[in-house]
Short mmCIF file of C-alpha atoms in Angstrom, two decimals:
data_model
loop_
_atom_site.label_atom_id
_atom_site.label_comp_id
_atom_site.label_asym_id
_atom_site.label_seq_id
_atom_site.Cartn_x
_atom_site.Cartn_y
_atom_site.Cartn_z
CA MET A 1128 136.49 213.56 251.23
CA SER A 1129 135.56 215.12 254.49
CA ASP A 1130 137.96 214.36 257.61
CA GLY A 1131 135.50 214.34 260.22
CA LYS A 1132 135.98 213.88 263.48
CA ILE A 1133 134.10 210.73 265.32
CA VAL A 1134 133.84 211.94 269.45
CA SER A 1135 132.25 209.28 271.94
CA ILE A 1136 130.90 210.22 274.75
CA HIS A 1137 131.73 207.50 277.53
CA SER A 1138 130.73 206.10 280.94
CA PHE A 1139 130.38 202.87 282.68
CA ARG A 1140 127.89 203.22 284.48
CA GLY A 1141 124.13 205.02 284.07
CA GLY A 1142 123.66 208.54 285.95
CA THR A 1143 126.83 210.30 285.00
CA GLY A 1144 124.49 212.88 282.59
CA LYS A 1145 126.19 211.34 279.82
CA SER A 1146 123.69 212.37 277.20
CA ASN A 1147 122.94 215.75 278.89
CA THR A 1148 126.53 216.60 278.51
CA THR A 1149 126.86 214.74 274.70
CA ALA A 1150 124.17 217.89 274.54
CA ASN A 1151 125.94 220.08 275.28
CA LEU A 1152 129.12 219.88 273.98
CA ALA A 1153 128.08 219.38 270.36
CA ALA A 1154 125.79 222.80 270.99
CA GLN A 1155 128.67 224.40 271.99
CA VAL A 1156 131.51 223.00 269.31
CA ALA A 1157 128.41 224.08 267.00
CA MET A 1158 128.20 227.59 268.43
CA THR A 1159 131.85 227.64 267.22
CA GLY A 1160 130.85 227.72 263.29
CA LYS A 1161 131.54 223.55 263.35
CA ARG A 1162 129.28 221.62 261.40
CA VAL A 1163 128.12 219.17 264.22
CA GLY A 1164 126.20 216.30 264.12
CA VAL A 1165 124.68 214.26 267.25
CA VAL A 1166 124.19 209.89 266.60
CA ASP A 1167 122.14 208.57 269.72
CA THR A 1168 123.62 205.07 269.22
CA ASP A 1169 121.74 204.66 272.58
CA ILE A 1170 119.26 202.46 270.94
CA GLN A 1171 117.83 200.28 273.63
CA SER A 1172 117.03 203.22 275.38
CA PRO A 1173 117.17 206.65 273.62
CA GLY A 1174 116.73 210.31 275.24
CA ILE A 1175 119.25 213.02 273.33
CA HIS A 1176 116.77 214.00 271.67
CA VAL A 1177 114.53 216.03 273.89
CA LEU A 1178 117.48 217.37 274.88
CA PHE A 1179 117.45 218.74 271.79
CA GLY A 1180 113.58 219.63 272.04
CA LEU A 1181 112.44 216.84 269.40
CA ASP A 1182 109.33 213.91 270.29
CA GLU A 1183 108.46 211.26 267.68
CA GLN A 1184 105.94 213.27 266.09
CA LYS A 1185 108.50 215.74 264.95
CA MET A 1186 110.84 212.55 264.37
CA GLY A 1187 110.40 211.63 260.76
CA LYS A 1188 113.16 208.71 259.58
CA THR A 1189 115.97 206.95 262.32
CA LEU A 1190 118.82 204.85 262.69
CA ASN A 1191 116.52 202.37 263.20
CA ASP A 1192 115.06 203.07 259.63
CA PHE A 1193 118.83 203.16 257.81
CA LEU A 1194 119.88 199.76 259.72
CA HIS A 1195 116.14 198.43 258.60
CA GLY A 1196 117.54 199.32 255.09
CA THR A 1197 114.67 201.67 254.58
CA ALA A 1198 116.26 205.08 254.99
CA SER A 1199 119.06 206.33 254.18
CA ILE A 1200 121.07 208.49 256.29
CA ARG A 1201 120.70 211.60 253.98
CA GLU A 1202 116.95 210.98 255.53
CA VAL A 1203 117.69 210.20 258.96
CA GLY A 1204 119.66 213.38 260.13
CA LEU A 1205 117.67 216.38 260.85
CA ARG A 1206 118.83 220.18 261.64
CA VAL A 1207 117.85 221.05 265.21
CA GLY A 1208 118.26 225.27 264.46
CA ASP A 1209 115.14 224.96 262.09
CA ASN A 1210 112.91 223.22 264.86
CA PRO A 1211 110.12 225.72 265.48
CA ARG A 1212 109.40 224.58 269.34
CA GLU A 1213 112.97 226.44 270.67
CA GLY A 1214 113.45 227.08 274.05
CA GLU A 1215 115.62 230.32 274.37
CA GLY A 1216 118.85 228.37 275.14
CA ARG A 1217 118.51 226.20 271.81
CA SER A 1218 116.97 229.27 269.90
CA GLN A 1219 120.72 230.21 270.00
CA LEU A 1220 121.29 227.19 267.40
CA LYS A 1221 119.62 228.93 265.03
CA GLY A 1222 121.94 229.29 261.61
CA LYS A 1223 124.48 226.98 262.81
CA ASP A 1224 124.95 223.59 261.72
CA LEU A 1225 124.07 221.28 264.18
CA PHE A 1226 122.15 217.65 262.67
CA LEU A 1227 120.15 215.22 265.25
CA PHE A 1228 120.96 211.43 263.67
CA PRO A 1229 118.39 210.14 266.25
CA SER A 1230 117.22 206.76 267.64
CA SER A 1231 113.89 205.39 267.58
CA ILE A 1232 112.12 206.19 271.08
CA ASN A 1233 108.74 204.01 269.37
CA GLY A 1234 109.10 200.66 271.26
CA ALA A 1235 108.26 197.67 268.49
CA GLU A 1236 110.69 199.26 267.14
CA ILE A 1237 113.48 199.48 270.17
CA SER A 1238 112.39 195.23 270.50
CA LYS A 1239 112.99 194.42 266.83
CA ILE A 1240 116.40 196.06 266.67
CA LEU A 1241 117.41 194.26 270.33
CA LYS A 1242 116.32 190.96 268.80
CA GLU A 1243 117.69 190.72 265.10
CA GLY A 1244 120.70 192.25 266.51
CA ILE A 1245 123.16 195.96 264.98
CA ASP A 1246 124.70 195.31 261.87
CA PHE A 1247 128.19 196.74 262.89
CA ASN A 1248 129.61 197.16 259.22
CA LEU A 1249 126.35 198.56 258.03
CA LEU A 1250 126.24 201.42 261.25
CA ASN A 1251 129.35 201.92 260.67
CA GLU A 1252 129.01 202.75 256.95
CA GLY A 1253 126.32 204.70 258.44
CA LEU A 1254 128.32 207.17 260.35
CA GLN A 1255 131.09 207.43 257.68
CA THR A 1256 128.15 208.29 254.86
CA ALA A 1257 126.80 211.17 258.28
CA ILE A 1258 129.75 212.15 258.09
CA SER A 1259 130.66 212.53 254.19
CA GLU A 1260 127.57 213.68 253.18
CA PHE A 1261 126.83 216.64 255.69
CA ASN A 1262 130.42 217.41 255.19
CA LEU A 1263 130.59 217.28 259.10
CA ASP A 1264 133.63 218.31 260.93
CA TYR A 1265 132.26 216.33 264.60
CA LEU A 1266 129.81 213.27 264.61
CA PHE A 1267 129.63 212.91 268.12
CA ILE A 1268 128.16 209.51 269.67
CA ASP A 1269 125.90 209.04 272.62
CA THR A 1270 126.69 205.81 273.09
CA HIS A 1271 124.88 203.21 275.58
CA PRO A 1272 126.67 202.95 279.02
CA GLY A 1273 128.13 199.89 279.67
CA LEU A 1274 130.67 198.00 277.13
CA ASN A 1275 128.59 195.95 275.20
CA GLU A 1276 129.31 195.39 272.10
CA GLU A 1277 127.53 198.35 270.10
CA THR A 1278 129.58 200.36 272.75
CA LEU A 1279 132.90 199.09 271.78
CA LEU A 1280 132.25 199.56 267.97
CA SER A 1281 131.78 203.37 268.36
CA ILE A 1282 135.10 203.32 270.73
CA ALA A 1283 136.76 201.27 267.75
CA THR A 1284 135.49 203.58 265.46
CA SER A 1285 136.00 207.55 267.62
CA ASP A 1286 138.82 209.90 266.98
CA VAL A 1287 138.23 211.66 270.44
CA LEU A 1288 136.88 209.15 273.06
CA ILE A 1289 135.88 211.38 276.08
CA ILE A 1290 134.87 209.37 279.34
CA ILE A 1291 132.75 210.42 282.06
CA LEU A 1292 132.48 209.88 285.69
CA ARG A 1293 131.52 211.33 288.79
CA PRO A 1294 134.30 211.48 291.64
CA ASP A 1295 132.91 208.04 293.38
CA GLN A 1296 134.70 204.42 293.58
CA GLN A 1297 132.05 202.60 291.22
CA ASP A 1298 132.51 204.80 288.00
CA VAL A 1299 137.05 205.02 288.70
CA GLN A 1300 136.80 201.62 289.46
CA GLY A 1301 134.86 200.86 285.95
CA THR A 1302 136.34 203.90 283.69
CA ALA A 1303 140.12 201.44 284.60
CA VAL A 1304 138.79 198.72 282.62
CA THR A 1305 137.89 201.32 280.30
CA VAL A 1306 140.05 203.26 279.17
CA ASP A 1307 142.96 199.81 278.94
CA ILE A 1308 140.51 199.31 276.31
CA ALA A 1309 140.73 202.10 274.27
CA ARG A 1310 144.12 201.91 274.28
CA SER A 1311 144.24 198.89 273.26
CA LEU A 1312 141.65 199.89 270.42
CA ASP A 1313 144.80 202.68 269.78
CA VAL A 1314 141.87 205.65 270.05
CA PRO A 1315 144.19 208.69 269.31
CA ASN A 1316 143.28 211.59 271.95
CA LEU A 1317 141.80 209.73 275.41
CA LEU A 1318 140.37 212.43 277.50
CA LEU A 1319 137.97 211.80 280.95
CA LEU A 1320 135.19 214.24 281.80
CA VAL A 1321 134.19 214.37 285.23
CA ASN A 1322 130.55 215.22 286.16
CA LYS A 1323 128.09 215.58 289.73
CA ALA A 1324 131.46 216.30 291.54
CA LEU A 1325 130.19 217.39 295.44
CA PRO A 1326 131.24 221.33 296.09
CA LYS A 1327 133.00 220.22 299.82
CA HIS A 1328 135.43 218.05 297.35
CA ASP A 1329 137.95 220.57 296.27
CA ALA A 1330 137.76 219.83 292.37
CA SER A 1331 141.85 220.79 291.54
CA ALA A 1332 142.86 217.45 293.55
CA ILE A 1333 139.89 215.09 291.79
CA LYS A 1334 142.37 216.55 288.99
CA ALA A 1335 145.18 215.52 289.95
CA ASP A 1336 144.17 212.74 291.57
CA ILE A 1337 142.74 210.94 288.50
CA GLU A 1338 144.87 212.61 285.83
CA ALA A 1339 147.92 210.42 288.07
CA LYS A 1340 145.61 207.61 288.03
CA PHE A 1341 145.16 206.92 284.56
CA GLU A 1342 147.34 208.84 283.17
CA ALA A 1343 145.05 210.58 281.21
CA THR A 1344 144.05 214.36 280.79
CA VAL A 1345 140.99 215.15 282.96
CA THR A 1346 139.57 218.39 280.64
CA SER A 1347 137.64 219.44 283.75
CA VAL A 1348 135.80 218.79 286.72
CA LEU A 1349 131.46 219.69 286.10
CA PRO A 1350 129.83 220.46 289.57
CA LEU A 1351 126.81 218.80 290.67
CA SER A 1352 123.81 221.22 290.37
CA PHE A 1353 120.24 220.87 291.06
CA ASP A 1354 119.31 223.51 288.22
CA ILE A 1355 120.64 220.98 285.67
CA ALA A 1356 118.26 218.73 287.12
CA GLU A 1357 115.45 221.06 286.98
CA ASN A 1358 115.99 222.80 284.17
CA ALA A 1359 118.24 220.27 281.98
CA SER A 1360 115.78 218.05 279.74
CA LYS A 1361 113.96 221.56 279.01
CA ASP A 1362 117.11 222.97 277.46
CA LEU A 1363 120.71 222.87 276.35
CA PHE A 1364 121.75 224.52 279.94
CA SER A 1365 124.57 226.05 278.65
CA LEU A 1366 122.40 228.11 276.20
CA SER A 1367 119.99 228.91 278.34
CA HIS A 1368 122.63 229.49 281.36
CA PRO A 1369 126.17 230.47 279.95
CA ASP A 1370 127.19 232.59 282.92
CA HIS A 1371 126.48 229.31 285.53
CA GLU A 1372 128.88 226.99 287.07
CA TRP A 1373 128.31 224.12 285.35
CA SER A 1374 128.67 225.90 282.09
CA LYS A 1375 131.83 227.15 282.66
CA ALA A 1376 132.90 224.24 282.98
CA LEU A 1377 131.19 222.23 280.38
CA LYS A 1378 133.13 225.35 278.59
CA GLN A 1379 136.56 224.12 279.27
CA VAL A 1380 135.98 220.82 277.56
CA VAL A 1381 135.55 222.68 273.53
CA PRO A 1382 138.88 222.99 273.30
CA PHE A 1383 140.10 219.97 273.90
CA ILE A 1384 138.29 218.34 271.49
CA LEU A 1385 138.74 221.44 268.34
CA ASN A 1386 142.43 221.06 269.35
CA ALA A 1387 142.49 217.12 268.79
CA LYS A 1388 145.15 215.66 266.04
CA MET B 1229 110.94 276.17 331.12
CA ASN B 1230 114.64 276.79 330.97
CA ASN B 1231 117.33 276.47 328.08
CA ASP B 1232 118.54 272.92 328.71
CA VAL B 1233 114.67 271.78 328.38
CA LEU B 1234 115.20 274.01 324.97
CA GLN B 1235 118.37 271.91 324.40
CA ARG B 1236 117.11 268.61 324.93
CA ILE B 1237 114.30 268.74 322.46
CA LYS B 1238 116.18 270.11 319.55
CA GLU B 1239 118.31 267.07 319.99
CA THR B 1240 115.21 264.92 318.52
CA GLU B 1241 115.14 263.44 315.41
CA PHE B 1242 111.24 264.20 315.20
CA PHE B 1243 111.69 268.09 316.86
CA LYS B 1244 115.33 268.64 315.09
CA GLU B 1245 114.04 270.42 312.20
CA LEU B 1246 112.58 273.13 314.51
CA SER B 1247 113.47 276.40 314.77
CA GLU B 1248 114.49 278.83 318.42
CA ASP B 1249 111.08 280.53 317.89
CA ALA B 1250 109.11 277.29 316.94
CA LEU B 1251 110.71 274.97 319.69
CA LYS B 1252 109.65 277.52 322.42
CA ALA B 1253 106.42 277.21 320.99
CA VAL B 1254 107.09 273.73 321.85
CA VAL B 1255 107.19 274.23 325.45
CA ASP B 1256 105.34 276.83 325.77
CA SER B 1257 102.24 274.00 324.88
CA SER B 1258 104.01 270.96 326.70
CA LEU B 1259 103.18 269.78 330.48
CA LEU B 1260 106.68 268.79 332.24
CA GLN B 1261 105.71 265.37 333.59
CA LYS B 1262 107.73 263.72 336.94
CA TYR B 1263 107.30 259.47 337.59
CA GLU B 1264 108.49 257.70 339.74
CA PRO B 1265 110.47 253.83 339.25
CA GLY B 1266 107.71 251.61 337.68
CA ASP B 1267 105.00 254.33 336.60
CA VAL B 1268 103.63 253.66 334.61
CA LEU B 1269 103.40 257.04 331.07
CA MET B 1270 101.38 254.06 328.19
CA ARG B 1271 99.47 250.81 328.34
CA LYS B 1272 99.62 248.10 325.03
CA GLY B 1273 96.05 249.44 323.27
CA ASP B 1274 95.90 252.81 324.70
CA GLU B 1275 94.76 255.40 322.69
CA ALA B 1276 97.76 257.10 321.54
CA LEU B 1277 96.86 261.69 323.51
CA SER B 1278 100.56 262.31 323.43
CA VAL B 1279 103.95 262.70 322.78
CA PHE B 1280 107.02 262.78 325.42
CA VAL B 1281 110.55 263.72 324.97
CA ILE B 1282 112.47 262.83 327.87
CA LEU B 1283 114.86 265.16 329.73
CA GLU B 1284 116.01 262.74 332.03
CA GLY B 1285 116.06 258.43 333.17
CA HIS B 1286 115.58 255.23 331.83
CA LEU B 1287 112.41 253.53 330.96
CA LYS B 1288 111.69 250.23 329.90
CA ILE B 1289 109.48 249.08 326.69
CA VAL B 1290 107.47 246.08 327.37
CA THR B 1291 105.10 243.72 326.26
CA THR B 1292 103.37 240.40 327.47
CA ASP B 1293 103.77 237.06 326.36
CA ALA B 1294 101.31 234.46 325.78
CA LYS B 1295 101.41 233.07 329.50
CA GLY B 1296 100.71 237.47 329.97
CA ASP B 1297 104.28 237.64 331.36
CA GLU B 1298 105.87 240.79 331.25
CA ILE B 1299 108.54 241.06 328.45
CA ILE B 1300 111.42 244.01 327.97
CA ILE B 1301 111.70 244.62 324.13
CA ASN B 1302 113.82 248.11 324.45
CA LYS B 1303 115.33 250.64 326.55
CA VAL B 1304 114.87 254.58 326.10
CA ASN B 1305 116.93 256.81 327.09
CA PRO B 1306 117.01 260.65 327.88
CA GLY B 1307 116.57 262.99 324.57
CA GLU B 1308 114.84 260.29 323.09
CA THR B 1309 110.94 260.39 321.72
CA LEU B 1310 108.21 257.68 322.75
CA GLY B 1311 104.51 258.27 321.10
CA GLU B 1312 105.19 260.77 318.19
CA LEU B 1313 104.54 258.45 315.06
CA SER B 1314 100.84 257.21 317.02
CA LEU B 1315 100.56 260.89 317.61
CA VAL B 1316 100.16 261.12 313.20
CA ASP B 1317 98.37 257.86 312.51
CA GLU B 1318 96.40 257.87 315.85
CA ARG B 1319 96.43 254.01 315.60
CA PRO B 1320 97.10 252.60 319.46
CA ARG B 1321 99.93 252.15 321.71
CA SER B 1322 101.83 248.74 320.60
CA ALA B 1323 103.69 248.29 323.54
CA GLY B 1324 103.88 249.45 327.59
CA VAL B 1325 106.62 252.41 328.83
CA VAL B 1326 107.51 252.30 332.95
CA ALA B 1327 110.02 254.79 333.98
CA LEU B 1328 112.93 251.94 335.42
CA GLU B 1329 114.42 255.24 337.73
CA TYR B 1330 113.24 258.98 338.34
CA VAL B 1331 112.33 260.83 334.53
CA GLU B 1332 111.14 264.14 333.95
CA ALA B 1333 109.89 264.80 330.61
CA LEU B 1334 108.02 267.26 328.31
CA GLU B 1335 104.41 265.46 327.88
CA LEU B 1336 102.81 267.30 324.32
CA THR B 1337 99.22 266.74 324.26
CA LYS B 1338 97.12 265.53 321.07
CA GLN B 1339 94.77 268.47 321.16
CA ALA B 1340 97.75 271.09 321.83
CA PHE B 1341 99.82 269.83 319.32
CA PHE B 1342 97.13 269.68 316.43
CA GLU B 1343 96.14 273.59 318.29
CA LEU B 1344 100.20 274.09 317.56
CA LEU B 1345 100.17 272.60 314.31
CA ASP B 1346 97.05 274.91 313.08
CA LYS B 1347 97.77 278.09 314.60
CA ARG B 1348 101.71 277.83 313.50
CA PHE B 1349 103.34 277.15 309.99
CA ASP B 1350 106.67 277.06 311.21
CA VAL B 1351 105.93 274.29 313.11
CA ALA B 1352 104.40 272.54 311.33
CA LEU B 1353 106.47 272.53 308.64
CA GLY B 1354 109.95 271.50 310.82
CA ILE B 1355 107.70 268.41 312.15
CA LEU B 1356 107.15 268.00 308.24
CA ARG B 1357 110.92 268.12 307.57
CA GLY B 1358 112.07 266.15 310.63
CA PHE B 1359 109.49 262.74 308.76
CA SER B 1360 111.45 263.26 305.50
CA SER B 1361 115.12 263.14 306.63
CA ARG B 1362 114.04 260.38 308.60
CA LEU B 1363 112.51 258.77 305.49
CA ARG B 1364 115.08 260.46 303.48
CA PHE B 1365 117.70 258.66 305.44
CA SER B 1366 116.21 255.02 305.75
CA THR B 1367 116.00 254.58 301.79
CA THR B 1368 119.58 255.82 301.37
CA TYR B 1369 120.05 252.64 303.98
CA ILE B 1370 117.86 250.57 302.34
CA GLU B 1371 119.63 250.90 298.99
CA LYS B 1372 123.06 250.28 300.34
CA VAL B 1373 121.30 247.01 302.20
CA ILE B 1374 119.86 246.07 298.05
CA ASP B 1375 123.11 246.24 296.39
CA TRP B 1376 125.58 244.46 299.79
CA SER B 1377 122.83 241.78 299.47
CA GLN B 1378 122.95 241.48 295.49
CA LYS B 1379 126.61 241.24 295.98
CA THR B 1380 126.58 239.05 299.05
CA ALA B 1381 124.33 236.30 296.67
CA ASP B 1382 127.40 236.79 293.89
CA GLY B 1383 130.01 235.77 296.88
CA ASP B 1384 131.40 238.89 296.39
CA TYR B 1385 131.84 240.67 300.02
CA SER B 1386 135.01 243.59 298.47
CA PHE B 1387 132.65 245.99 300.20
CA LEU B 1388 133.88 244.56 302.86
CA ASP B 1389 136.53 246.38 302.85
CA TYR B 1390 136.17 250.11 301.40
CA THR B 1391 132.69 250.97 303.91
CA GLN B 1392 134.82 250.44 306.91
CA PRO B 1393 135.33 254.93 307.52
CA LEU B 1394 130.86 254.96 307.40
CA LEU B 1395 130.35 252.14 309.74
CA ASN B 1396 132.30 254.76 312.35
CA ARG B 1397 129.65 256.76 311.49
CA VAL B 1398 126.49 254.56 311.57
CA GLY B 1399 127.50 253.91 315.44
CA SER B 1400 126.89 256.60 317.18
CA ASP B 1401 123.09 256.97 314.77
CA ASP B 1402 119.93 256.01 316.70
CA ASP B 1403 117.95 254.93 313.16
CA LYS B 1404 116.98 251.84 312.96
CA ALA B 1405 118.05 251.42 309.66
CA ALA B 1406 121.12 252.27 310.20
CA GLN B 1407 121.58 249.71 312.73
CA LEU B 1408 119.79 247.72 310.13
CA LEU B 1409 122.91 248.05 307.89
CA SER B 1410 125.24 247.64 310.83
CA ALA B 1411 123.79 244.66 312.07
CA PHE B 1412 123.59 243.76 308.10
CA TYR B 1413 127.45 244.47 307.64
CA SER B 1414 129.02 242.37 310.49
CA MET B 1415 126.74 239.87 309.43
CA VAL B 1416 128.55 239.21 306.27
CA HIS B 1417 131.24 239.92 308.15
CA LYS B 1418 130.76 236.51 309.41
CA VAL B 1419 129.67 234.73 307.01
CA ARG B 1420 132.61 235.27 304.61
CA ALA B 1421 134.53 234.27 307.98
CA ARG B 1422 132.49 230.93 308.11
CA GLU B 1423 133.03 230.77 303.75
CA GLU B 1424 137.05 231.12 304.26
CA GLY B 1425 137.06 228.35 307.01
CA LEU B 1426 135.34 225.69 304.72
CA LYS B 1427 136.98 226.27 302.20
CA GLN B 1428 140.02 224.65 303.61
CA GLN B 1429 137.88 222.16 305.62
CA VAL B 1430 137.15 221.18 302.79
CA GLU B 1431 137.52 217.34 301.24
CA ARG B 1432 140.11 215.53 299.62
CA LEU B 1433 138.82 212.25 297.88
CA THR B 1434 140.83 209.31 297.35
CA PHE B 1435 140.17 206.48 295.43
CA GLU B 1436 141.62 203.04 295.01
CA ILE B 1437 141.22 200.93 291.70
CA ASP B 1438 141.58 197.36 292.22
CA GLN B 1439 144.24 196.69 290.07
CA GLU B 1440 143.69 192.39 290.04
CA ARG B 1441 139.87 193.18 289.49
CA ARG B 1442 140.37 196.08 286.09
CA LYS B 1443 142.93 193.15 284.95
CA LYS B 1444 139.99 190.16 284.90
CA GLU B 1445 137.15 192.26 283.75
CA PHE B 1446 139.79 193.54 280.78
CA GLU B 1447 140.64 189.95 279.63
CA GLU B 1448 136.63 189.09 279.89
CA ILE B 1449 136.19 191.40 277.57
CA THR B 1450 139.02 191.14 274.91
CA GLY B 1451 139.46 187.89 275.07
CA THR B 1452 135.88 187.05 272.35
CA GLU B 1453 136.03 186.42 269.17
CA PHE B 1454 133.73 188.92 269.03
CA TYR B 1455 136.80 191.66 270.21
CA ALA B 1456 139.49 189.89 268.33
CA ARG B 1457 137.41 191.46 265.24
CA LEU B 1458 136.51 194.73 266.75
CA LYS B 1459 140.19 195.24 267.05
CA GLU B 1460 140.94 194.15 263.00
CA GLN B 1461 138.78 196.41 262.08
CA ALA B 1462 139.19 199.62 263.85
CA GLN B 1463 142.80 199.08 262.49
CA THR B 1464 141.07 198.72 259.06
CA ILE B 1465 138.81 201.61 259.26
CA ARG B 1466 141.67 203.95 260.89
CA LYS B 1467 143.78 202.90 258.27
CA LYS B 1468 141.35 204.62 255.64
CA ARG B 1469 140.01 206.79 256.65
CA GLN B 1470 143.77 208.36 256.81
CA SER B 1471 144.49 207.36 253.89
CA SER B 1472 141.05 209.23 252.68
#
């Protein structure tokens, strides 16, 4: 039996760079030699597959098929390094163990599952099966922003919860509620990650201020970058631009994940 | 012509590589010209027919703006040469030159210059050496500026500290590439100072959490039946995973 950990990445509002950060973090952990999975549970608006160079045609079975009972988890997972149309950065994942469990991007599939509702027990079972069948060390979950039911479920089942927030009033307020929920659900490892910090703001002061407010660890403060806006959705930025300020700050998060108990 | 004249042209960039004997040949082919304040030595657009070595007095280099008014581009000092590039590449004068005071200059006409080059191999070689040395000098400085530009772009200003002695030498040189290097150096100096000033002005963000709203939203989510069931399930799942 695998003792793989579930790492949920969450943000209270959209636009924090959550999918991009999740994909890059998962890739960086896979680069250390760990077996890593990424599940897109943002069923309403899936998007993380793009970062791994996947389009609808390359997608086989999806998480939706699993939830409808027409596919097994084994059929849904696909190895990212095997993807033939890799970008320059992604090609480094060749030979690494990084698996993606995509959600369907087909409009009809999305509305069908939203109408029928998600069987949370089945989804949870799927996550556990993914860990054991693929012998994963870490399973990253890219959640839908906000605190809806499927997000609460992924928080409840996670071993590590990383909350991404921008250094602004609204994100801080929303994060406060998420932190309280995570503590109420006994999440063992609660980590914060600040993204899109402006250069004129002092990163170490932001870190100290937020850590004091939430009594939780801020793993890193990532800068706002136009380079990412230009490049990110085409490739995994931290692999294609390893020496960029943003990539360096992102890599600081990796040991927090590897050291989580 | 006396030794002072020989010494003067020996000090110019253009003739500095010439031997004593070659310099004498240049002076013998030249004419000593005298100008009063306001006299025009050359006009913009004229065919380049002579090179001048300024022996005494200052001049101004002028052009005209869109309205036809005179603009002074630069000043010419004793010991400098005028028009040597045009003589070789045969382009028309790019600006006008006017005497600011009493000026003495040595004029070497194009015809005399070419005859001299034809007859005296040592003069031709000396002029060529002068051009080569200027080119080499400029290239070295341009390479330096490229190197500094890259370092500046990377935020590495360390060269400012270890290149100080080189700059003292640059100050006494009238070469344009050296002037560029010197201007670049002082620019980066100012950029670094401004950057350090900005760092100190970095804004400190402060956030305030509305605790009442936080509590209310927390209770709205946790007060549902769904949440109670989820909390129970989560405990079961965690226990199960710990024991497995």
